[in-house]
Every structure is written in structure tokens, then in C-alpha cells.
CSV table of C-alpha atoms in Angstrom, one decimal:
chain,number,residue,atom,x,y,z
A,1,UNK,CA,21.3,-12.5,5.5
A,2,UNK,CA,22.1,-14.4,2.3
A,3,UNK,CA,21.0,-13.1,-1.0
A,4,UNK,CA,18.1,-12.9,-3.2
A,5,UNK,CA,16.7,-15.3,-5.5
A,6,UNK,CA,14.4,-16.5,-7.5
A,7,UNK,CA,11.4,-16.9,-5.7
A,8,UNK,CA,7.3,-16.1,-5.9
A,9,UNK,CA,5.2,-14.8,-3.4
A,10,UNK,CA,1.8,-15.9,-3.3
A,11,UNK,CA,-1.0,-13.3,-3.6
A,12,UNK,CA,-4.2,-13.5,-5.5
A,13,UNK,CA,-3.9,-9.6,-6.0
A,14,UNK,CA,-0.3,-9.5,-7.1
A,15,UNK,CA,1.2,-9.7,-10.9
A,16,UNK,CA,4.1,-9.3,-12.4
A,17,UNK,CA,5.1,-8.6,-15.5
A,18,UNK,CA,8.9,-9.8,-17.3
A,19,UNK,CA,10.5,-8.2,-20.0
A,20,UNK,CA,13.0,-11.1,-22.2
A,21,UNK,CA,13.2,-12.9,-25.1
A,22,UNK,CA,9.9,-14.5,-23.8
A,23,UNK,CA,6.1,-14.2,-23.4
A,24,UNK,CA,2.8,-13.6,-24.3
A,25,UNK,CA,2.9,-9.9,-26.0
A,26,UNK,CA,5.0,-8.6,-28.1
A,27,UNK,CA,6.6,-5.5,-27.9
A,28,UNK,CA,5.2,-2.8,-30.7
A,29,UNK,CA,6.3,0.2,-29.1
A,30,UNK,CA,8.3,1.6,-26.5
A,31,UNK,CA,8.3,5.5,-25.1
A,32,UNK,CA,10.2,6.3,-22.3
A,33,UNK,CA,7.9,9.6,-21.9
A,34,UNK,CA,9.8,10.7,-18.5
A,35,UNK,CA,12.8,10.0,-16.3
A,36,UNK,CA,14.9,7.1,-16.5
A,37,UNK,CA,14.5,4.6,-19.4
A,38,UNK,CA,14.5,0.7,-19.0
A,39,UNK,CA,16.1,-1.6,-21.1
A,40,UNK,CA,14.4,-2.6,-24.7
A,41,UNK,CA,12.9,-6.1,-24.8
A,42,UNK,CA,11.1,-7.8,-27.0
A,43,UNK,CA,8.4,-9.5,-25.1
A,44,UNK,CA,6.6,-9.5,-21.8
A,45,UNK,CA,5.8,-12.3,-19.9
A,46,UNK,CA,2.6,-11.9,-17.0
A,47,UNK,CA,2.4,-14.3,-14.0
A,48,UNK,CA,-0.1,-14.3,-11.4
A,49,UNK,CA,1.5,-13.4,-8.1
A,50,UNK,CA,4.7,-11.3,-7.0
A,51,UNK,CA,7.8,-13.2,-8.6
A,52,UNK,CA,11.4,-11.7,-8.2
A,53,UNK,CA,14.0,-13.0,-10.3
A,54,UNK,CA,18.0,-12.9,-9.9
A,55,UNK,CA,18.6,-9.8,-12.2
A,56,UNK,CA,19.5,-10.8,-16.2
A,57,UNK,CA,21.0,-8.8,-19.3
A,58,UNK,CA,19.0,-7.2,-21.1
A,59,UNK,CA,15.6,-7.5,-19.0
A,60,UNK,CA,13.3,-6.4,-16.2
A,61,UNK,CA,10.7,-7.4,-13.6
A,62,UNK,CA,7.9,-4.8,-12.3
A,63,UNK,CA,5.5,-6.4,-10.0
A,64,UNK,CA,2.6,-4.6,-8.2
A,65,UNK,CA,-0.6,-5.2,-5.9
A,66,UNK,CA,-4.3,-4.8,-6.6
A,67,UNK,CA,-5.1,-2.6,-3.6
A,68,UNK,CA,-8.2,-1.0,-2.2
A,69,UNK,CA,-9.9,1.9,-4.5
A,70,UNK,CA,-7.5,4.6,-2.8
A,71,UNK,CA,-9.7,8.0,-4.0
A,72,UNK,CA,-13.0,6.9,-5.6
A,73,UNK,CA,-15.9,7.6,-3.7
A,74,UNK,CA,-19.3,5.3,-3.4
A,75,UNK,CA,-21.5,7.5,-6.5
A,76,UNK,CA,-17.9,7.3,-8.7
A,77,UNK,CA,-17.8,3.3,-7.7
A,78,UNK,CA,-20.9,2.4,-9.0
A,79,UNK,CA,-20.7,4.2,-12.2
A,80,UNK,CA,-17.4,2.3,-13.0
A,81,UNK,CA,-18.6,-0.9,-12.5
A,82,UNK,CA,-22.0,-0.4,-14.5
A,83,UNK,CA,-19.3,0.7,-17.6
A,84,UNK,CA,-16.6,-1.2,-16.9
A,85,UNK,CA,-15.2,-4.4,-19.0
A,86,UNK,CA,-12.8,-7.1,-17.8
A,87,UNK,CA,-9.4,-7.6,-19.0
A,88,UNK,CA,-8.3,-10.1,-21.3
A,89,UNK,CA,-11.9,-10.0,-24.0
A,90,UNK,CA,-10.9,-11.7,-27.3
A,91,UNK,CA,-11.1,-8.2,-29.0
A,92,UNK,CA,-8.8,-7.0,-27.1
A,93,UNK,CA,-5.2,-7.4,-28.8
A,94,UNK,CA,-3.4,-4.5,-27.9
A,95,UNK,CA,-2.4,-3.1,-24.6
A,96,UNK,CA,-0.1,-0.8,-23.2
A,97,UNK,CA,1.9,-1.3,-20.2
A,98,UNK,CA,2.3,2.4,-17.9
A,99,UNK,CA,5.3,1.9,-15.5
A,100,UNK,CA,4.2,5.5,-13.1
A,101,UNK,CA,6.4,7.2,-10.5
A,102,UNK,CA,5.0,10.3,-8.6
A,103,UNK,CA,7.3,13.4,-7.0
A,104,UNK,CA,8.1,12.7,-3.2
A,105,UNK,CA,5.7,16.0,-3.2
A,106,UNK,CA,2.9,14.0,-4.3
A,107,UNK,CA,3.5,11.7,-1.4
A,108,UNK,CA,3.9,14.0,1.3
A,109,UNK,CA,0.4,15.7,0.6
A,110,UNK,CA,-2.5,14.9,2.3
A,111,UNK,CA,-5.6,12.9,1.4
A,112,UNK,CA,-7.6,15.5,0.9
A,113,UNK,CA,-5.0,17.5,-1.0
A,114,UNK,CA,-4.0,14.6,-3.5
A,115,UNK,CA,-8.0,13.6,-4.1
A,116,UNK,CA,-8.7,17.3,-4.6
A,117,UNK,CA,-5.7,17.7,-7.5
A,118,UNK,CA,-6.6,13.8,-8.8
A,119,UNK,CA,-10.3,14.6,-9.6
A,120,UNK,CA,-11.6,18.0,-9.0
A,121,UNK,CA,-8.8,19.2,-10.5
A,122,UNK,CA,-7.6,16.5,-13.0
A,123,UNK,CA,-11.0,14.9,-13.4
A,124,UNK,CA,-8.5,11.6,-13.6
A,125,UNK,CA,-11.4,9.3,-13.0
A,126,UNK,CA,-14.2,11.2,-14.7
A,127,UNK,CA,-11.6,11.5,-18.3
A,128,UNK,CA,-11.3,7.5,-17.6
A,129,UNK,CA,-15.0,6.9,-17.8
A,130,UNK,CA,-15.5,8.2,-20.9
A,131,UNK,CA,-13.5,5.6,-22.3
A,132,UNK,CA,-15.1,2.8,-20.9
A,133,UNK,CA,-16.3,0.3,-22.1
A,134,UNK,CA,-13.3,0.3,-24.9
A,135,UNK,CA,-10.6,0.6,-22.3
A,136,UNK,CA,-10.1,-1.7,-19.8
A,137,UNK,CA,-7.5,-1.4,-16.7
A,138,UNK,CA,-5.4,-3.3,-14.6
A,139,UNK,CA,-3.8,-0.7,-11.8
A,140,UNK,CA,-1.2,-2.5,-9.5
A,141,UNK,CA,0.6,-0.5,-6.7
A,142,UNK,CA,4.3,-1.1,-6.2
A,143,UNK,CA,5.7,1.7,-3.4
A,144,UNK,CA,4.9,-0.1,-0.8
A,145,UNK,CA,6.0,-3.5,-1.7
A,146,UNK,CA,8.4,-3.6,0.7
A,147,UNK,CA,11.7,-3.1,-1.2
A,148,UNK,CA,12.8,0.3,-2.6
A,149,UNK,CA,10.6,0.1,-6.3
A,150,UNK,CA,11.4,1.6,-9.3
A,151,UNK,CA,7.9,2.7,-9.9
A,152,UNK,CA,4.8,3.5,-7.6
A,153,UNK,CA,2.2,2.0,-9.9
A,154,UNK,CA,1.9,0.0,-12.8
A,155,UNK,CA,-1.4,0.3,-15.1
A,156,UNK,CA,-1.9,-2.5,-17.8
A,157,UNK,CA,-4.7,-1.3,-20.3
A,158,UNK,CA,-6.3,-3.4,-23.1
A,159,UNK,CA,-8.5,-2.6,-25.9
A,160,UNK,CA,-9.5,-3.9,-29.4
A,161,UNK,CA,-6.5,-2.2,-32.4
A,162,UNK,CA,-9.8,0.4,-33.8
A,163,UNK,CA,-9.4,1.6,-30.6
A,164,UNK,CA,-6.3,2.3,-29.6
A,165,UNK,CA,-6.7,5.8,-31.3
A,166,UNK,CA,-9.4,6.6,-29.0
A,167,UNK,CA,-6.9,5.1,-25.9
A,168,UNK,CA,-4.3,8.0,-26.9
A,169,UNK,CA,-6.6,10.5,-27.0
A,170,UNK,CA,-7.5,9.4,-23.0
A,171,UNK,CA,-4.0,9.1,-22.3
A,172,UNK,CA,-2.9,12.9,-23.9
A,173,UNK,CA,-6.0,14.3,-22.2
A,174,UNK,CA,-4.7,12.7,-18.5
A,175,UNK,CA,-0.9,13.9,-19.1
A,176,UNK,CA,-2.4,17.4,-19.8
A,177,UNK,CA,-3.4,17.7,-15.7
A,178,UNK,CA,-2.1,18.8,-12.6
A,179,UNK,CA,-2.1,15.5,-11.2
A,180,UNK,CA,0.5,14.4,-14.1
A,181,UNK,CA,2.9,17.5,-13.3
A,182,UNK,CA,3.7,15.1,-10.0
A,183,UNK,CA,5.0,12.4,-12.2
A,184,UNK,CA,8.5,12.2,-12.3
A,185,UNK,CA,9.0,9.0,-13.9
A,186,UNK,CA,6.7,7.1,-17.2
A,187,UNK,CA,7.7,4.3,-18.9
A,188,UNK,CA,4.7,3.8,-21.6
A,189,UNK,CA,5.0,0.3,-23.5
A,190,UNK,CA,2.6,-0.7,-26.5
A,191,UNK,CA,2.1,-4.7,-27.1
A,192,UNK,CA,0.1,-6.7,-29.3
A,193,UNK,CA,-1.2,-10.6,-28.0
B,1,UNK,CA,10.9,-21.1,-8.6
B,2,UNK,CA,13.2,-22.3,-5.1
B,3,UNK,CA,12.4,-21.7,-1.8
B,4,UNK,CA,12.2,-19.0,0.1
B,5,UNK,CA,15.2,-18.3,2.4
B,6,UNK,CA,16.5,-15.1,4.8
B,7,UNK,CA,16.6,-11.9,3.1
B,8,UNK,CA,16.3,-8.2,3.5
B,9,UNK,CA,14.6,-5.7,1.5
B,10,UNK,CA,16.0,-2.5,1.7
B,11,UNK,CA,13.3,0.5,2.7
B,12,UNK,CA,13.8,3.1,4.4
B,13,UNK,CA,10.3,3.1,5.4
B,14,UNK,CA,10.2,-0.7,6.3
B,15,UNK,CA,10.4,-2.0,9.9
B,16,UNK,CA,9.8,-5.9,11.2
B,17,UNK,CA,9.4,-6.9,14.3
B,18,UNK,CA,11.0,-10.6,15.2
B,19,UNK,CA,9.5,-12.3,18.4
B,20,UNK,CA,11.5,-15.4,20.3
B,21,UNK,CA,14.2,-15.2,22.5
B,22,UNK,CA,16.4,-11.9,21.3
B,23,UNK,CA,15.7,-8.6,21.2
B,24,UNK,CA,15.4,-5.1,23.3
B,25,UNK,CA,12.2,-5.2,24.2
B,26,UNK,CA,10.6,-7.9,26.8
B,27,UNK,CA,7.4,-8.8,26.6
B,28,UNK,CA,5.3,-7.7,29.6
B,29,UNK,CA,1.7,-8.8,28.3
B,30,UNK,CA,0.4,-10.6,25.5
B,31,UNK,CA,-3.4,-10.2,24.6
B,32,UNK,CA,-5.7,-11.9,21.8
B,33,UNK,CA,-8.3,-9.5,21.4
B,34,UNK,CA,-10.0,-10.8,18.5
B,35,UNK,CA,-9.3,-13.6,16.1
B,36,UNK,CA,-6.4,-16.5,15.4
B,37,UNK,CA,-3.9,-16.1,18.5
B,38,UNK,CA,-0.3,-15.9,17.8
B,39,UNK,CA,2.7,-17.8,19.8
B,40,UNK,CA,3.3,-16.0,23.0
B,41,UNK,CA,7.4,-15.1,23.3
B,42,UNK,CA,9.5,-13.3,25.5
B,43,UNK,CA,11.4,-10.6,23.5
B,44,UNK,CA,10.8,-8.8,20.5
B,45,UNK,CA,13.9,-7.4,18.2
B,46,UNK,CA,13.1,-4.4,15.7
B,47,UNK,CA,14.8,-3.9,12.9
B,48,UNK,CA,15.0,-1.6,9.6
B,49,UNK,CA,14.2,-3.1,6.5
B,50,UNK,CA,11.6,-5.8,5.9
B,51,UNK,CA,13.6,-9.0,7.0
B,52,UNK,CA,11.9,-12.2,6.0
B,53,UNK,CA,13.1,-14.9,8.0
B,54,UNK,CA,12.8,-19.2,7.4
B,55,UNK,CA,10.2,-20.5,9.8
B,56,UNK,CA,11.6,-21.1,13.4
B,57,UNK,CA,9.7,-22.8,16.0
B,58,UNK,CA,8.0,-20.7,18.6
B,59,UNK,CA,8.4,-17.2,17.4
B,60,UNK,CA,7.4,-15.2,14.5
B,61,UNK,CA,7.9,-12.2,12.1
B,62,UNK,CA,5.8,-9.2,10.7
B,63,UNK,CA,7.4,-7.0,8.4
B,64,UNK,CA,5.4,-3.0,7.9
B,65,UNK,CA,6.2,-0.3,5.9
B,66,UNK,CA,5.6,3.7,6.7
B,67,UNK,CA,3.6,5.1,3.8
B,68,UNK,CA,1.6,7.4,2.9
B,69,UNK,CA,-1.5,9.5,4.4
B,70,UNK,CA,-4.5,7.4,4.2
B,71,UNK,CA,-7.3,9.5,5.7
B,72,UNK,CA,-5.8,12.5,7.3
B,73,UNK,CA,-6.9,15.9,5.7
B,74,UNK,CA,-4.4,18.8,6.1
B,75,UNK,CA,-6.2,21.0,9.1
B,76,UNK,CA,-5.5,17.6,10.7
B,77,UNK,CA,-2.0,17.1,10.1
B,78,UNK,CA,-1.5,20.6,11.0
B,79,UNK,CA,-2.3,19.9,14.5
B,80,UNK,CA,-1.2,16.7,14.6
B,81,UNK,CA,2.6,17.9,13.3
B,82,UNK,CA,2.1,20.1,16.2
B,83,UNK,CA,1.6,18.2,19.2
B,84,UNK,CA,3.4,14.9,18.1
B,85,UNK,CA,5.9,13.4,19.8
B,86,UNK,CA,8.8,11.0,18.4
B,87,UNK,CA,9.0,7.3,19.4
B,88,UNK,CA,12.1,6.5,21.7
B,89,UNK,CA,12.0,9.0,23.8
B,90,UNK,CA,14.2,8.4,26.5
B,91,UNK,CA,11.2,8.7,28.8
B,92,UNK,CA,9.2,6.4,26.7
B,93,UNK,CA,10.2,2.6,28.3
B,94,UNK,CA,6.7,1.2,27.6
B,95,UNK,CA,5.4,0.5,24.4
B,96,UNK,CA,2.4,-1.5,22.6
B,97,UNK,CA,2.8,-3.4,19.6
B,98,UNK,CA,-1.1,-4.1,18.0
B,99,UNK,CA,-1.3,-6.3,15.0
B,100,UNK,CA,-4.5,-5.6,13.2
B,101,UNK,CA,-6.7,-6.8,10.3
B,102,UNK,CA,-9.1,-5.9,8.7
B,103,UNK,CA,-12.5,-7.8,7.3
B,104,UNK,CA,-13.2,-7.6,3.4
B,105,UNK,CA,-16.0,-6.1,3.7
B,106,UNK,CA,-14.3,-2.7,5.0
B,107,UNK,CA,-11.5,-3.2,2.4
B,108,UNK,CA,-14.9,-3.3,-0.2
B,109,UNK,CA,-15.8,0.1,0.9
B,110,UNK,CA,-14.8,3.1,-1.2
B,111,UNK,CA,-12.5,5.9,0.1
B,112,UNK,CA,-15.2,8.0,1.1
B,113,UNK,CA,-17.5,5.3,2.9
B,114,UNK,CA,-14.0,4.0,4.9
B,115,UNK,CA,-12.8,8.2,6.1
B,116,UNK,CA,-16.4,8.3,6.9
B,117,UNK,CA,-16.7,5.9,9.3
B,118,UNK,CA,-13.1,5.9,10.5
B,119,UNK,CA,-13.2,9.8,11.5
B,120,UNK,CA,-16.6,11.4,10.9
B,121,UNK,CA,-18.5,8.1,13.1
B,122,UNK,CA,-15.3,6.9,15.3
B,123,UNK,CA,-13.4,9.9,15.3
B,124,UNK,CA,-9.8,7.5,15.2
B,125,UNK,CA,-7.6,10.9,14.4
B,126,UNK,CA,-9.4,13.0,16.8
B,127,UNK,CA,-9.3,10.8,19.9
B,128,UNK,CA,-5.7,9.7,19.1
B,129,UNK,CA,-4.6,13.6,19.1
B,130,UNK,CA,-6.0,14.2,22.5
B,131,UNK,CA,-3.5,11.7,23.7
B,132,UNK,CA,-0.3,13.1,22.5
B,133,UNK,CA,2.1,14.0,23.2
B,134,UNK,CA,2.4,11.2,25.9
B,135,UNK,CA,2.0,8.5,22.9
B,136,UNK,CA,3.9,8.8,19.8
B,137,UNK,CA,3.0,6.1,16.8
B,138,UNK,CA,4.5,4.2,14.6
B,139,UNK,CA,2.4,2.9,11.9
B,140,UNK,CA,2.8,0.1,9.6
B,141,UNK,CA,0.9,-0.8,6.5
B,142,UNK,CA,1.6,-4.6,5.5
B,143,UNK,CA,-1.6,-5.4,3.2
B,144,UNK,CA,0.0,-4.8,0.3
B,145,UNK,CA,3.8,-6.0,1.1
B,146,UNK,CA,3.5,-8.6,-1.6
B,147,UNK,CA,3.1,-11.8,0.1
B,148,UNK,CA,-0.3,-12.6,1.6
B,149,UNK,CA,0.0,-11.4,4.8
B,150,UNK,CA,-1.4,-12.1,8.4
B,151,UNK,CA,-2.6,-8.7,9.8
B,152,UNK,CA,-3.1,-5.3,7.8
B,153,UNK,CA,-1.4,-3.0,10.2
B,154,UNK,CA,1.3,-2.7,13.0
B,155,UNK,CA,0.9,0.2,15.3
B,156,UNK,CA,3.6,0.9,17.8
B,157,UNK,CA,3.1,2.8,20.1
B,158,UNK,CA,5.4,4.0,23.0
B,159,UNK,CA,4.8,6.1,26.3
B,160,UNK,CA,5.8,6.7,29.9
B,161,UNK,CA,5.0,3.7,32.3
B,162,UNK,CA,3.2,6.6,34.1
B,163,UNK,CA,1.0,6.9,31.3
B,164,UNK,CA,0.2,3.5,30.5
B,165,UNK,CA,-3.3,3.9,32.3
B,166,UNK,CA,-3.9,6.7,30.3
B,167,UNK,CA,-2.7,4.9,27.2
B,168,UNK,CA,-5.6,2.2,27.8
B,169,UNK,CA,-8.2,4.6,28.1
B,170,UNK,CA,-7.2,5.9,24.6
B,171,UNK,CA,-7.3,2.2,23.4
B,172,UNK,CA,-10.1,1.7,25.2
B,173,UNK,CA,-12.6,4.6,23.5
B,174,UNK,CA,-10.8,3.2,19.9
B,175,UNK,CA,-12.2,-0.5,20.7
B,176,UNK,CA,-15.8,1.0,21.3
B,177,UNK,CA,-16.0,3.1,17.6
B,178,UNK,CA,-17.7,1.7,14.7
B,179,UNK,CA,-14.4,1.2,13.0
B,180,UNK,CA,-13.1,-1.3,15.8
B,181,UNK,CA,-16.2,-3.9,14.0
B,182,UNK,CA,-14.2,-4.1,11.1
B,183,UNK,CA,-11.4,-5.2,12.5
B,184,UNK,CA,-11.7,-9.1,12.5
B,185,UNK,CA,-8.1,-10.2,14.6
B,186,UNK,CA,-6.1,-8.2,16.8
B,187,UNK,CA,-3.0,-8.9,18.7
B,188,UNK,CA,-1.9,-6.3,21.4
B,189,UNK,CA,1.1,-6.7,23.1
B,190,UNK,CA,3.0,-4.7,25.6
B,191,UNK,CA,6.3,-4.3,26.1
B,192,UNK,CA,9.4,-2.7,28.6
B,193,UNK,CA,12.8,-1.7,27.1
């Protein structure tokens, strides 16, 4: 087997996003709110589709999947998408950038178990509604990507700046629940386009 | 961006099966159930990881990983940790290797509507526990690896040759359910190590 490099894998579903020198946002702030920190960067580039890159000082790659809705049921569905806004809306300038790892105790739980602590427990999906339209979301799964991933899941959130008060309230409310005691690993990233 | 050449991922979880002329396992019967046929071969190699090999004529590679509980509630798992069996048993010198996908439609569906008709219509996890512990399972998820990929799932399945029969009633009632008319190609082929 010869080594990595640089290469792209073509998926409409897949993005990844590349921390540098270069890119569209810019880096406003930077919390490493559990685990492991990452390197500091000044910008973050997106592309469409899962790139991997030879690695290089001083920055990182993170690429995920747009996968099937993994807990929310039919009634939940069609609530979200009566609220929900797209990504990328003019008004939208800041984002943040949520690099998520659960516990290997998360993992080994059923489906049942982990729907029952992610919503009826954590209301996860109920505290994001509230926040919709203002919010909008991006959630990309990395675990099973096929390599050994730093992170399960990365969430890329936009909203307008008069908002992003409003986005930390959602965000303290969700790190208050059970379901976030099984995260061992949060990387939280604030940029401005 | 260059091309891509051979590499390995390192995952625990990962497996990939590589048909052509290597390999411990020799084909015994190659079946296109439904949709695009693949090229028939004589021996299939297994290996850890997700290998990703340069194209070579007349064989072919498909790369899984082990993840997570989909569907399975925990009264379920109870049992099923009960009467499961491990593959490569010394016993076990027939297996199956199915390559499945699955149409858009039922990757659409929410969590709910997709356990409903997988379990509470087809009963998938109930018929597949009355057969063990002759068959033990490997199952692969390769939706998400990344790449666009060919099929959605590798199942492996080993057993006795003495219960092969009983191995194809089990496929058999699976075929009939509800869930089976979601699945839009399958590949199933057997094998002798």
C-alpha cells in the first residue's frame, strides 16, 4: 500500500471544511469546550465533497456525510421542514463550526436507549425548533467514514450577528442535557463571512 | 487534487472484500437478484481496514464498516447477545456475502417510518434470531464511507454446509417482507473456505 495523498472523493452529501491561512470565513472565536484542542487557524475554507489532504503545520481537515435523519420521527419531520431555513441566506454572516465526539458508551447503547436520552430526555430536537427559523444547520457524520475520525459529527450553524445571542442561548440550553454528558470531545469555532 | 491510488484506512471496524483471483474464500455461486450485475470472479480475499484499490480488470472491491445499532431496541439485543454465534467458527465453511442497496425513497423515510416497516411489518430482527446460532453476521454499513458508493450494506454471513438449506429458508422469508421492496440491487454470493 503506498501512502496517502491529496485526493477528493466525490459525494453530493459530503463537505469538508480546512483550517489555513485561507478561505471563506474568518475565524472570530475559538473554544475548545472539551477534550483535545486543535490547532488555531485563521480561516476556514468549505468544499463540496470529501477532500483529504497530506497533513500541514499549523492546520486541519474535518470532513463528514449528510446521512439519513438517524432519530427524528415522521410528526418531528414535518415540523422541521415547515420552520426550517437553508443555509447560506445573505443575512446570515456568522456561523459557528461544532466539531462533536460522543463516549464509546453512547455508541454501544441501543436505538431505543440513545432516542429515548436524545429527545425525551434532552428534548435535543424539540430545544432546536425553537430556534428556527434564525438558526439554520448543517449536520455531517464522520465515525463512519471509514478511517479512524477525530470527531463523530460536525454541525455548521448560520444565522444573521442580532442573532447570534439567541444561538448561545440554544447552544447552553443543549449542553445542559443528558445527551451532552456523552460528549467527550467539542471543538466550538465562531466565523464571520 | 491527483489521482486516486492504493491505500488503507485504518478502522478497526472496517472490513473490504477484494474479488479476482486471490483470496481464502472460493466462490461457489454468484446470483444477481435485483439490479446492475457485478463481474463474476473466483475468489474473494477479506481484509481489515477499508483498502481502496486502482481499478483492475475483472474483479472488484467493497469496503464496510461495523457501526452502530440502527434499529435494534435493547429487549432485542438482549436476546440476540444471547443466542449469537461468532463468524469463523471452525464449523462454519460456508458463507454468503449479500451486497445491498437501498432506493431513496426508503433512505427519505424518518427513523420511525424505516424501524416500522423493517421490524414491526417484516420482522428482519425477529426472523434473523430464529436462525442463530447456526448463522452468525457480519454487517457492514458503506452509505456513508465517503465516496459515492455502489451498495448500502454488506452482510456476511457464515454457517455449516449442513445448514445451508436452512440458511436459504431464512433468506428466503427476508426476500418476501415489505422491507425487501426497498431494496433496489442485490448481489448474493456464496462462498466455501
Amino acid at each position: 500500500m503506498t501512502e496517502l495523498v491529496n485526493f477528493q472523493w466525490g459525494n453530493a452529501r459530503g463537505f469538508t471544511y480546512i483550517g489555513g491561512d485561507a478561505g471563506s470565513l474568518t475565524v472570530i472565536n475559538h473554544q475548545t469546550v472539551s477534550g483535545e484542542p486543535i490547532e488555531f487557524v485563521q480561516r476556514v475554507d468549505v468544499r463540496p465533497g470529501v477532500v483529504r489532504l497530506a497533513a500541514m503545520a499549523g492546520s486541519w481537515t474535518f470532513a463528514g456525510v449528510a446521512s439519513n435523519d438517524r432519530y427524528t420521527t415522521r410528526s418531528e419531520k414535518t415540523q422541521l421542514v415547515e420552520l426550517q431555513a437553508k443555509m447560506d441566506r445573505s443575512t446570515s454572516t456568522r456561523s459557528a463550526l461544532i466539531f462533536l465526539r460522543k463516549s464509546d458508551e453512547w455508541w454501544a447503547l441501543t436505538q431505543d436507549e440513545r432516542r429515548g436520552i436524545l429527545e425525551e430526555k434532552s428534548h435535543h430536537i424539540a430545544i432546536g425548533m425553537r430556534f428556527l427559523p434564525a438558526v439554520a444547520r448543517r449536520l455531517l457524520h464522520c465515525r463512519d467514514l471509514g478511517e479512524t475520525t477525530p470527531f463523530d459529527f460536525i454541525g455548521h450553524l448560520d444565522f444573521a450577528p442580532s442573532d447570534a445571542d439567541k444561538f448561545d442561548d440554544m447552544l447552553g440550553e443543549l449542553r445542559r442535557t443528558e445527551e451532552w454528558s456523552y460528549i467527550d470531545r467539542e471543538i466550538d469555532i465562531r466565523l464571520q463571512s
